[in-house]
Amino acid sequence: MGKPTGFLEYPRQEGPVIPPEIRLGDFKEFHRPLSPAAQALQAARCMDCGVPFCQAGVTLAGMTAGCPLHNLIPEMNDLVFHGNWEQAWRRLERTNCLPEFTGRVCPALCEAACTCARQDGAVCTHENELQVAEYAFAHGLVDADPPAVRTGKTVAVVGSGPAGLAAAWQLNRRGHLVTVYEKSDRPGGLLRYGIPNMKLDKAALDRRIRAMEQAGIRFECNVDVGRDVTGEELLARFDRVVLAGGAGQPRDLAVPGRDAKGILFAVDFLGLVTKTLLDSDFEKPPRKLAEGKNVLVVGGGDTGNDCVATALRLGAKSVTQLEMMPAPPDERAANNPWPEWPRVRKTDYGQQEAIFLFGHDPRRYQCTVSAFKTDKRGRVSGAVVQQLTPRRDEATGRTMMVPVEGAVETLPAELVLIAAGFTGCEAYLPASFGAALTARGVVAADEGQYAASVSRVFAAGDVRRGPSLVVWAIAEGMGAARAVDASLMGYSNL
């Protein structure tokens, strides 16, 4: 423990944020780091708890409390406090092989479970982690050299999102020859085309991809496994296959008018914007998608928030975000004690920007779309919004959201973005291998073993777990790498 009284002496301080009036003019990251000295003081706040829930990664009340990667957080914070950034990196990379991504986009499950969060604000572990990772890249500490010894074993990883990248990185470090297949034009999966650039700068992703290629990992883009190449063909070429294609089947709205033009799935919208920006070197944002339009975002999660922020940068006339459930409380309820994940209302960056521009929160709770209106050209022109109310089902004990009779209004909308989550993986990928699915529409693979129902095929990330967080995808990728390594070598030291 670096400073036993640090949590009493130093208040929580996060890095500065570029204000909305400036950051809305571009798609650049807007969080800035503290100085190393100030970051060290934040690390000094870590209490080195006897039972550090921050690194537990356990399930409490159906939600994850603490880091699923089991990062050795008190040890890393202590090293940052003492200015030993290199050793802090060595400690961090033992449990998280892609911390530059979690340090940007993870909701910080570790901080929610931090003991300091009970009163004076959690330790800034999220920012500490990112700055440790950035220090490592800046000082050449990320080992991108090919392994000294190759095993001669070959592995195909299908999908280059966080789970696929984590599995590929670990398996290559072990000495196996790894090829990553990606159906898009660039590697990165969800990190590339599902998260906007202002939240995850694609330069950070490209930096990691270059390191992986330098280390000997091959990337085959524009190859859609299950369509362009069959599972049988991959199994003939490789000793093992890891399915890491994500849960890319979006949840749709089965309402009248859904087939109107101008209604897009959220990830399709975000991906199109990012691809256009990358293709033009960020010179030509696709403003025609949203400029001057009333934008309706259906869904209140992180992806919905990203859609709000992206639409604002494209010049939207207005943005409204619908959420089916009631608004969470502003503070923890009595039935949601620490260290459970706090079920409280969070006003994220997109909503903050909308408040700055329009003077009010874009979110409307307990609402859903019951129909879409169209113009003479077949384009969406409005949405019929139905008010909902919670009602307890006496038979099951579950709370259901039911329509309020007569509580209907029509909102103008020339662009609708459906951010209602995902229902499972795209079935053609596991079907090409003959891999069984669960009732939830994801690949059936044992917890902790990652082996699919087909010999020599493994599954990791959202394709196995279902829609989840980047941190869980990395944990799954690293776990699958251990399982694959053990199946090839008889044991694993990953």
Short mmCIF file of N, CA and C in Angstrom, two decimals, residues 321-458:
data_model
loop_
_atom_site.label_atom_id
_atom_site.label_comp_id
_atom_site.label_asym_id
_atom_site.label_seq_id
_atom_site.Cartn_x
_atom_site.Cartn_y
_atom_site.Cartn_z
N GLN A 321 -34.28 10.33 -27.48
CA GLN A 321 -33.87 8.96 -27.17
C GLN A 321 -34.95 8.30 -26.31
N LEU A 322 -35.48 7.19 -26.78
CA LEU A 322 -36.54 6.49 -26.07
C LEU A 322 -35.99 5.33 -25.25
N GLU A 323 -36.50 5.18 -24.05
CA GLU A 323 -36.12 4.09 -23.15
C GLU A 323 -37.40 3.45 -22.62
N MET A 324 -37.53 2.13 -22.76
CA MET A 324 -38.74 1.45 -22.33
C MET A 324 -38.94 1.46 -20.82
N MET A 325 -37.86 1.35 -20.08
CA MET A 325 -37.96 1.16 -18.64
C MET A 325 -38.08 2.50 -17.91
N PRO A 326 -38.54 2.47 -16.66
CA PRO A 326 -38.59 3.71 -15.87
C PRO A 326 -37.19 4.26 -15.62
N ALA A 327 -37.10 5.55 -15.36
CA ALA A 327 -35.81 6.17 -15.07
C ALA A 327 -35.24 5.59 -13.77
N PRO A 328 -33.96 5.18 -13.78
CA PRO A 328 -33.35 4.70 -12.54
C PRO A 328 -33.23 5.83 -11.53
N PRO A 329 -33.06 5.51 -10.25
CA PRO A 329 -32.86 6.56 -9.25
C PRO A 329 -31.51 7.24 -9.43
N ASP A 330 -31.38 8.43 -8.87
CA ASP A 330 -30.12 9.16 -8.96
C ASP A 330 -29.08 8.62 -7.97
N GLU A 331 -29.52 7.94 -6.94
CA GLU A 331 -28.64 7.33 -5.95
C GLU A 331 -29.05 5.88 -5.72
N ARG A 332 -28.14 5.10 -5.16
CA ARG A 332 -28.43 3.69 -4.89
C ARG A 332 -29.69 3.54 -4.03
N ALA A 333 -30.52 2.60 -4.42
CA ALA A 333 -31.67 2.25 -3.60
C ALA A 333 -31.24 1.28 -2.50
N ALA A 334 -32.09 1.12 -1.51
CA ALA A 334 -31.76 0.25 -0.38
C ALA A 334 -31.56 -1.20 -0.81
N ASN A 335 -32.24 -1.61 -1.89
CA ASN A 335 -32.11 -2.99 -2.36
C ASN A 335 -30.98 -3.16 -3.37
N ASN A 336 -30.13 -2.15 -3.48
CA ASN A 336 -28.99 -2.19 -4.41
C ASN A 336 -27.72 -1.73 -3.69
N PRO A 337 -27.30 -2.48 -2.65
CA PRO A 337 -26.17 -2.02 -1.84
C PRO A 337 -24.83 -2.26 -2.53
N TRP A 338 -23.83 -1.49 -2.10
CA TRP A 338 -22.45 -1.77 -2.51
C TRP A 338 -22.09 -3.16 -1.98
N PRO A 339 -21.29 -3.98 -2.71
CA PRO A 339 -20.58 -3.67 -3.96
C PRO A 339 -21.31 -4.11 -5.22
N GLU A 340 -22.63 -4.26 -5.18
CA GLU A 340 -23.35 -4.53 -6.41
C GLU A 340 -23.15 -3.39 -7.40
N TRP A 341 -23.30 -3.72 -8.69
CA TRP A 341 -23.28 -2.68 -9.71
C TRP A 341 -24.39 -1.68 -9.42
N PRO A 342 -24.09 -0.37 -9.38
CA PRO A 342 -25.12 0.62 -9.02
C PRO A 342 -26.14 0.83 -10.14
N ARG A 343 -27.39 0.51 -9.83
CA ARG A 343 -28.47 0.72 -10.79
C ARG A 343 -28.99 2.16 -10.63
N VAL A 344 -28.20 3.10 -11.10
CA VAL A 344 -28.52 4.52 -10.97
C VAL A 344 -28.47 5.18 -12.35
N ARG A 345 -29.10 6.32 -12.46
CA ARG A 345 -29.13 7.04 -13.73
C ARG A 345 -27.76 7.66 -14.02
N LYS A 346 -27.28 7.42 -15.22
CA LYS A 346 -26.00 7.98 -15.66
C LYS A 346 -26.26 8.86 -16.88
N THR A 347 -25.81 10.09 -16.80
CA THR A 347 -25.91 10.98 -17.95
C THR A 347 -24.57 10.95 -18.67
N ASP A 348 -24.52 10.25 -19.79
CA ASP A 348 -23.27 10.01 -20.50
C ASP A 348 -22.96 11.17 -21.45
N TYR A 349 -21.84 11.04 -22.15
CA TYR A 349 -21.33 12.17 -22.92
C TYR A 349 -22.30 12.63 -24.00
N GLY A 350 -22.96 11.71 -24.68
CA GLY A 350 -23.91 12.10 -25.72
C GLY A 350 -25.08 12.88 -25.16
N GLN A 351 -25.62 12.40 -24.05
CA GLN A 351 -26.72 13.12 -23.42
C GLN A 351 -26.26 14.50 -22.91
N GLN A 352 -25.05 14.57 -22.37
CA GLN A 352 -24.51 15.86 -21.92
C GLN A 352 -24.41 16.84 -23.08
N GLU A 353 -24.00 16.33 -24.23
CA GLU A 353 -23.88 17.21 -25.40
C GLU A 353 -25.25 17.67 -25.89
N ALA A 354 -26.24 16.78 -25.84
CA ALA A 354 -27.59 17.17 -26.24
C ALA A 354 -28.16 18.23 -25.28
N ILE A 355 -27.90 18.07 -24.00
CA ILE A 355 -28.34 19.06 -23.02
C ILE A 355 -27.71 20.42 -23.31
N PHE A 356 -26.41 20.40 -23.67
CA PHE A 356 -25.73 21.66 -24.00
C PHE A 356 -26.37 22.33 -25.21
N LEU A 357 -26.68 21.54 -26.25
CA LEU A 357 -27.20 22.11 -27.49
C LEU A 357 -28.67 22.52 -27.38
N PHE A 358 -29.49 21.68 -26.75
CA PHE A 358 -30.93 21.88 -26.79
C PHE A 358 -31.53 22.30 -25.46
N GLY A 359 -30.72 22.25 -24.39
CA GLY A 359 -31.20 22.71 -23.10
C GLY A 359 -32.02 21.72 -22.32
N HIS A 360 -32.08 20.46 -22.80
CA HIS A 360 -32.84 19.44 -22.06
C HIS A 360 -32.28 18.06 -22.37
N ASP A 361 -32.53 17.14 -21.47
CA ASP A 361 -32.10 15.75 -21.62
C ASP A 361 -32.87 15.12 -22.78
N PRO A 362 -32.18 14.44 -23.71
CA PRO A 362 -32.89 13.85 -24.86
C PRO A 362 -33.69 12.60 -24.51
N ARG A 363 -33.51 12.06 -23.31
CA ARG A 363 -34.13 10.78 -22.96
C ARG A 363 -35.59 10.95 -22.54
N ARG A 364 -36.41 10.03 -23.02
CA ARG A 364 -37.79 9.92 -22.59
C ARG A 364 -38.01 8.49 -22.13
N TYR A 365 -38.36 8.34 -20.86
CA TYR A 365 -38.49 7.01 -20.26
C TYR A 365 -39.91 6.48 -20.41
N GLN A 366 -40.02 5.15 -20.26
CA GLN A 366 -41.30 4.44 -20.32
C GLN A 366 -42.04 4.73 -21.63
N CYS A 367 -41.29 4.62 -22.72
CA CYS A 367 -41.86 4.87 -24.05
C CYS A 367 -41.40 3.79 -25.02
N THR A 368 -42.20 3.54 -26.02
CA THR A 368 -41.78 2.68 -27.12
C THR A 368 -42.49 3.14 -28.38
N VAL A 369 -42.00 2.67 -29.53
CA VAL A 369 -42.61 3.01 -30.81
C VAL A 369 -43.65 1.96 -31.16
N SER A 370 -44.87 2.42 -31.48
CA SER A 370 -45.92 1.50 -31.88
C SER A 370 -46.14 1.49 -33.39
N ALA A 371 -45.65 2.51 -34.10
CA ALA A 371 -45.75 2.56 -35.56
C ALA A 371 -44.89 3.69 -36.08
N PHE A 372 -44.53 3.58 -37.36
CA PHE A 372 -43.80 4.66 -38.04
C PHE A 372 -44.68 5.28 -39.11
N LYS A 373 -44.54 6.60 -39.29
CA LYS A 373 -45.22 7.32 -40.36
C LYS A 373 -44.25 7.50 -41.53
N THR A 374 -44.78 7.51 -42.73
CA THR A 374 -43.93 7.67 -43.91
C THR A 374 -44.48 8.78 -44.80
N ASP A 375 -43.60 9.36 -45.63
CA ASP A 375 -44.03 10.37 -46.59
C ASP A 375 -44.33 9.71 -47.93
N LYS A 376 -44.60 10.53 -48.94
CA LYS A 376 -44.97 9.99 -50.24
C LYS A 376 -43.83 9.24 -50.93
N ARG A 377 -42.59 9.52 -50.50
CA ARG A 377 -41.43 8.83 -51.10
C ARG A 377 -41.08 7.54 -50.38
N GLY A 378 -41.85 7.21 -49.36
CA GLY A 378 -41.58 5.98 -48.61
C GLY A 378 -40.52 6.16 -47.55
N ARG A 379 -40.21 7.40 -47.22
CA ARG A 379 -39.22 7.67 -46.18
C ARG A 379 -39.93 7.92 -44.85
N VAL A 380 -39.26 7.56 -43.78
CA VAL A 380 -39.84 7.78 -42.45
C VAL A 380 -39.99 9.28 -42.21
N SER A 381 -41.12 9.66 -41.65
CA SER A 381 -41.38 11.06 -41.35
C SER A 381 -41.79 11.29 -39.90
N GLY A 382 -42.11 10.21 -39.20
CA GLY A 382 -42.50 10.36 -37.81
C GLY A 382 -42.64 9.01 -37.14
N ALA A 383 -42.81 9.05 -35.84
CA ALA A 383 -42.96 7.83 -35.05
C ALA A 383 -44.11 8.01 -34.07
N VAL A 384 -44.97 7.02 -34.01
CA VAL A 384 -46.05 7.01 -33.03
C VAL A 384 -45.49 6.41 -31.74
N VAL A 385 -45.44 7.21 -30.69
CA VAL A 385 -44.80 6.82 -29.44
C VAL A 385 -45.87 6.50 -28.40
N GLN A 386 -45.77 5.31 -27.83
CA GLN A 386 -46.72 4.83 -26.83
C GLN A 386 -46.11 4.92 -25.44
N GLN A 387 -46.82 5.55 -24.53
CA GLN A 387 -46.38 5.61 -23.14
C GLN A 387 -46.62 4.26 -22.47
N LEU A 388 -45.70 3.85 -21.61
CA LEU A 388 -45.78 2.57 -20.91
C LEU A 388 -45.82 2.78 -19.40
N THR A 389 -46.28 1.76 -18.71
CA THR A 389 -46.27 1.80 -17.24
C THR A 389 -45.89 0.42 -16.72
N PRO A 390 -45.16 0.34 -15.61
CA PRO A 390 -44.79 -0.97 -15.08
C PRO A 390 -45.98 -1.64 -14.38
N ARG A 391 -46.09 -2.95 -14.58
CA ARG A 391 -47.13 -3.72 -13.93
C ARG A 391 -46.57 -5.09 -13.57
N ARG A 392 -46.81 -5.50 -12.36
CA ARG A 392 -46.27 -6.78 -11.87
C ARG A 392 -47.16 -7.93 -12.34
N ASP A 393 -46.51 -8.93 -12.93
CA ASP A 393 -47.21 -10.15 -13.34
C ASP A 393 -47.34 -11.05 -12.13
N GLU A 394 -48.56 -11.26 -11.67
CA GLU A 394 -48.77 -12.03 -10.44
C GLU A 394 -48.33 -13.47 -10.59
N ALA A 395 -48.39 -14.01 -11.80
CA ALA A 395 -48.04 -15.41 -12.01
C ALA A 395 -46.53 -15.64 -11.92
N THR A 396 -45.75 -14.71 -12.49
CA THR A 396 -44.30 -14.90 -12.54
C THR A 396 -43.54 -14.03 -11.53
N GLY A 397 -44.19 -12.97 -11.05
CA GLY A 397 -43.52 -12.05 -10.15
C GLY A 397 -42.67 -11.02 -10.87
N ARG A 398 -42.64 -11.10 -12.20
CA ARG A 398 -41.82 -10.17 -12.98
C ARG A 398 -42.60 -8.89 -13.27
N THR A 399 -41.87 -7.79 -13.42
CA THR A 399 -42.48 -6.52 -13.77
C THR A 399 -42.49 -6.38 -15.29
N MET A 400 -43.65 -6.14 -15.84
CA MET A 400 -43.82 -5.97 -17.28
C MET A 400 -44.16 -4.51 -17.57
N MET A 401 -43.73 -4.04 -18.74
CA MET A 401 -44.08 -2.69 -19.19
C MET A 401 -45.28 -2.82 -20.13
N VAL A 402 -46.41 -2.20 -19.76
CA VAL A 402 -47.64 -2.33 -20.54
C VAL A 402 -48.09 -0.96 -21.01
N PRO A 403 -48.80 -0.88 -22.14
CA PRO A 403 -49.23 0.41 -22.68
C PRO A 403 -50.23 1.11 -21.76
N VAL A 404 -50.11 2.43 -21.74
CA VAL A 404 -51.09 3.27 -21.06
C VAL A 404 -52.14 3.67 -22.08
N GLU A 405 -53.38 3.29 -21.84
CA GLU A 405 -54.45 3.53 -22.81
C GLU A 405 -54.59 5.02 -23.10
N GLY A 406 -54.54 5.35 -24.38
CA GLY A 406 -54.74 6.72 -24.81
C GLY A 406 -53.51 7.60 -24.74
N ALA A 407 -52.44 7.12 -24.14
CA ALA A 407 -51.22 7.92 -23.99
C ALA A 407 -50.31 7.70 -25.20
N VAL A 408 -50.66 8.35 -26.31
CA VAL A 408 -49.95 8.18 -27.57
C VAL A 408 -49.69 9.56 -28.17
N GLU A 409 -48.52 9.74 -28.77
CA GLU A 409 -48.23 10.97 -29.49
C GLU A 409 -47.34 10.65 -30.68
N THR A 410 -47.34 11.52 -31.65
CA THR A 410 -46.52 11.34 -32.85
C THR A 410 -45.37 12.35 -32.82
N LEU A 411 -44.15 11.84 -32.93
CA LEU A 411 -42.96 12.68 -32.95
C LEU A 411 -42.41 12.76 -34.37
N PRO A 412 -41.96 13.94 -34.80
CA PRO A 412 -41.32 14.01 -36.12
C PRO A 412 -39.99 13.26 -36.10
N ALA A 413 -39.70 12.54 -37.16
CA ALA A 413 -38.44 11.79 -37.24
C ALA A 413 -38.13 11.47 -38.69
N GLU A 414 -37.04 12.05 -39.18
CA GLU A 414 -36.58 11.75 -40.54
C GLU A 414 -35.43 10.74 -40.55
N LEU A 415 -34.92 10.43 -39.37
CA LEU A 415 -33.90 9.38 -39.21
C LEU A 415 -34.19 8.66 -37.90
N VAL A 416 -34.33 7.34 -37.99
CA VAL A 416 -34.59 6.51 -36.81
C VAL A 416 -33.45 5.51 -36.67
N LEU A 417 -32.90 5.43 -35.48
CA LEU A 417 -31.79 4.51 -35.19
C LEU A 417 -32.25 3.53 -34.12
N ILE A 418 -32.27 2.25 -34.46
CA ILE A 418 -32.74 1.21 -33.54
C ILE A 418 -31.55 0.68 -32.76
N ALA A 419 -31.52 1.01 -31.49
CA ALA A 419 -30.44 0.57 -30.60
C ALA A 419 -31.03 -0.26 -29.47
N ALA A 420 -31.79 -1.29 -29.85
CA ALA A 420 -32.53 -2.10 -28.89
C ALA A 420 -31.77 -3.36 -28.48
N GLY A 421 -30.47 -3.43 -28.77
CA GLY A 421 -29.68 -4.57 -28.36
C GLY A 421 -29.61 -5.65 -29.43
N PHE A 422 -29.15 -6.83 -29.03
CA PHE A 422 -28.93 -7.94 -29.95
C PHE A 422 -29.55 -9.21 -29.38
N THR A 423 -29.96 -10.09 -30.28
CA THR A 423 -30.63 -11.32 -29.87
C THR A 423 -29.73 -12.55 -29.91
N GLY A 424 -28.55 -12.43 -30.48
CA GLY A 424 -27.65 -13.58 -30.57
C GLY A 424 -26.71 -13.44 -31.74
N CYS A 425 -26.02 -14.52 -32.06
CA CYS A 425 -25.06 -14.47 -33.16
C CYS A 425 -25.76 -14.70 -34.49
N GLU A 426 -25.08 -14.34 -35.58
CA GLU A 426 -25.61 -14.62 -36.91
C GLU A 426 -25.42 -16.11 -37.18
N ALA A 427 -26.52 -16.80 -37.41
CA ALA A 427 -26.54 -18.27 -37.35
C ALA A 427 -25.68 -18.94 -38.42
N TYR A 428 -25.43 -18.25 -39.54
CA TYR A 428 -24.72 -18.93 -40.62
C TYR A 428 -23.28 -19.31 -40.24
N LEU A 429 -22.66 -18.54 -39.33
CA LEU A 429 -21.28 -18.85 -38.95
C LEU A 429 -21.19 -20.18 -38.20
N PRO A 430 -21.87 -20.36 -37.05
CA PRO A 430 -21.79 -21.67 -36.39
C PRO A 430 -22.37 -22.79 -37.25
N ALA A 431 -23.38 -22.49 -38.08
CA ALA A 431 -23.97 -23.52 -38.91
C ALA A 431 -22.96 -24.08 -39.90
N SER A 432 -22.05 -23.25 -40.37
CA SER A 432 -21.03 -23.71 -41.32
C SER A 432 -20.11 -24.75 -40.70
N PHE A 433 -19.97 -24.71 -39.37
CA PHE A 433 -19.14 -25.70 -38.67
C PHE A 433 -19.98 -26.83 -38.08
N GLY A 434 -21.29 -26.68 -38.13
CA GLY A 434 -22.16 -27.67 -37.50
C GLY A 434 -22.20 -27.52 -36.00
N ALA A 435 -21.88 -26.33 -35.48
CA ALA A 435 -21.85 -26.09 -34.05
C ALA A 435 -23.25 -25.80 -33.52
N ALA A 436 -23.59 -26.39 -32.41
CA ALA A 436 -24.92 -26.23 -31.82
C ALA A 436 -25.07 -24.86 -31.18
N LEU A 437 -26.31 -24.38 -31.15
CA LEU A 437 -26.65 -23.13 -30.49
C LEU A 437 -27.46 -23.40 -29.24
N THR A 438 -27.45 -22.43 -28.33
CA THR A 438 -28.29 -22.50 -27.15
C THR A 438 -29.66 -21.89 -27.46
N ALA A 439 -30.56 -21.95 -26.49
CA ALA A 439 -31.89 -21.35 -26.67
C ALA A 439 -31.79 -19.84 -26.82
N ARG A 440 -30.67 -19.25 -26.38
CA ARG A 440 -30.47 -17.80 -26.48
C ARG A 440 -29.87 -17.38 -27.82
N GLY A 441 -29.64 -18.34 -28.71
CA GLY A 441 -29.13 -18.01 -30.02
C GLY A 441 -27.64 -17.76 -30.08
N VAL A 442 -26.88 -18.33 -29.15
CA VAL A 442 -25.42 -18.21 -29.16
C VAL A 442 -24.82 -19.61 -29.20
N VAL A 443 -23.52 -19.69 -29.51
CA VAL A 443 -22.85 -20.97 -29.65
C VAL A 443 -22.80 -21.68 -28.30
N ALA A 444 -23.20 -22.92 -28.28
CA ALA A 444 -23.15 -23.73 -27.06
C ALA A 444 -21.71 -24.14 -26.79
N ALA A 445 -21.16 -23.67 -25.68
CA ALA A 445 -19.78 -24.01 -25.28
C ALA A 445 -19.71 -23.93 -23.76
N ASP A 446 -19.08 -24.91 -23.15
CA ASP A 446 -19.04 -25.00 -21.69
C ASP A 446 -18.35 -23.79 -21.08
N GLU A 447 -18.91 -23.31 -19.97
CA GLU A 447 -18.30 -22.22 -19.21
C GLU A 447 -16.90 -22.61 -18.76
N GLY A 448 -15.91 -21.79 -19.07
CA GLY A 448 -14.54 -22.05 -18.65
C GLY A 448 -13.78 -22.99 -19.56
N GLN A 449 -14.49 -23.71 -20.45
CA GLN A 449 -13.82 -24.65 -21.36
C GLN A 449 -13.83 -24.14 -22.80
N TYR A 450 -14.87 -23.42 -23.18
CA TYR A 450 -14.98 -22.74 -24.47
C TYR A 450 -15.06 -23.68 -25.66
N ALA A 451 -15.14 -24.99 -25.43
CA ALA A 451 -15.21 -25.95 -26.53
C ALA A 451 -16.63 -26.04 -27.06
N ALA A 452 -16.79 -25.86 -28.38
CA ALA A 452 -18.10 -25.99 -29.00
C ALA A 452 -18.46 -27.46 -29.14
N SER A 453 -19.62 -27.73 -29.71
CA SER A 453 -20.09 -29.11 -29.85
C SER A 453 -19.36 -29.87 -30.95
N VAL A 454 -18.54 -29.17 -31.72
CA VAL A 454 -17.77 -29.77 -32.81
C VAL A 454 -16.31 -29.87 -32.40
N SER A 455 -15.69 -30.99 -32.67
CA SER A 455 -14.29 -31.20 -32.31
C SER A 455 -13.40 -30.14 -32.94
N ARG A 456 -12.45 -29.62 -32.15
CA ARG A 456 -11.42 -28.66 -32.55
C ARG A 456 -11.96 -27.25 -32.78
N VAL A 457 -13.22 -27.01 -32.40
CA VAL A 457 -13.81 -25.68 -32.55
C VAL A 457 -14.12 -25.12 -31.17
N PHE A 458 -13.72 -23.87 -30.94
CA PHE A 458 -13.94 -23.19 -29.67
C PHE A 458 -14.71 -21.89 -29.94
#
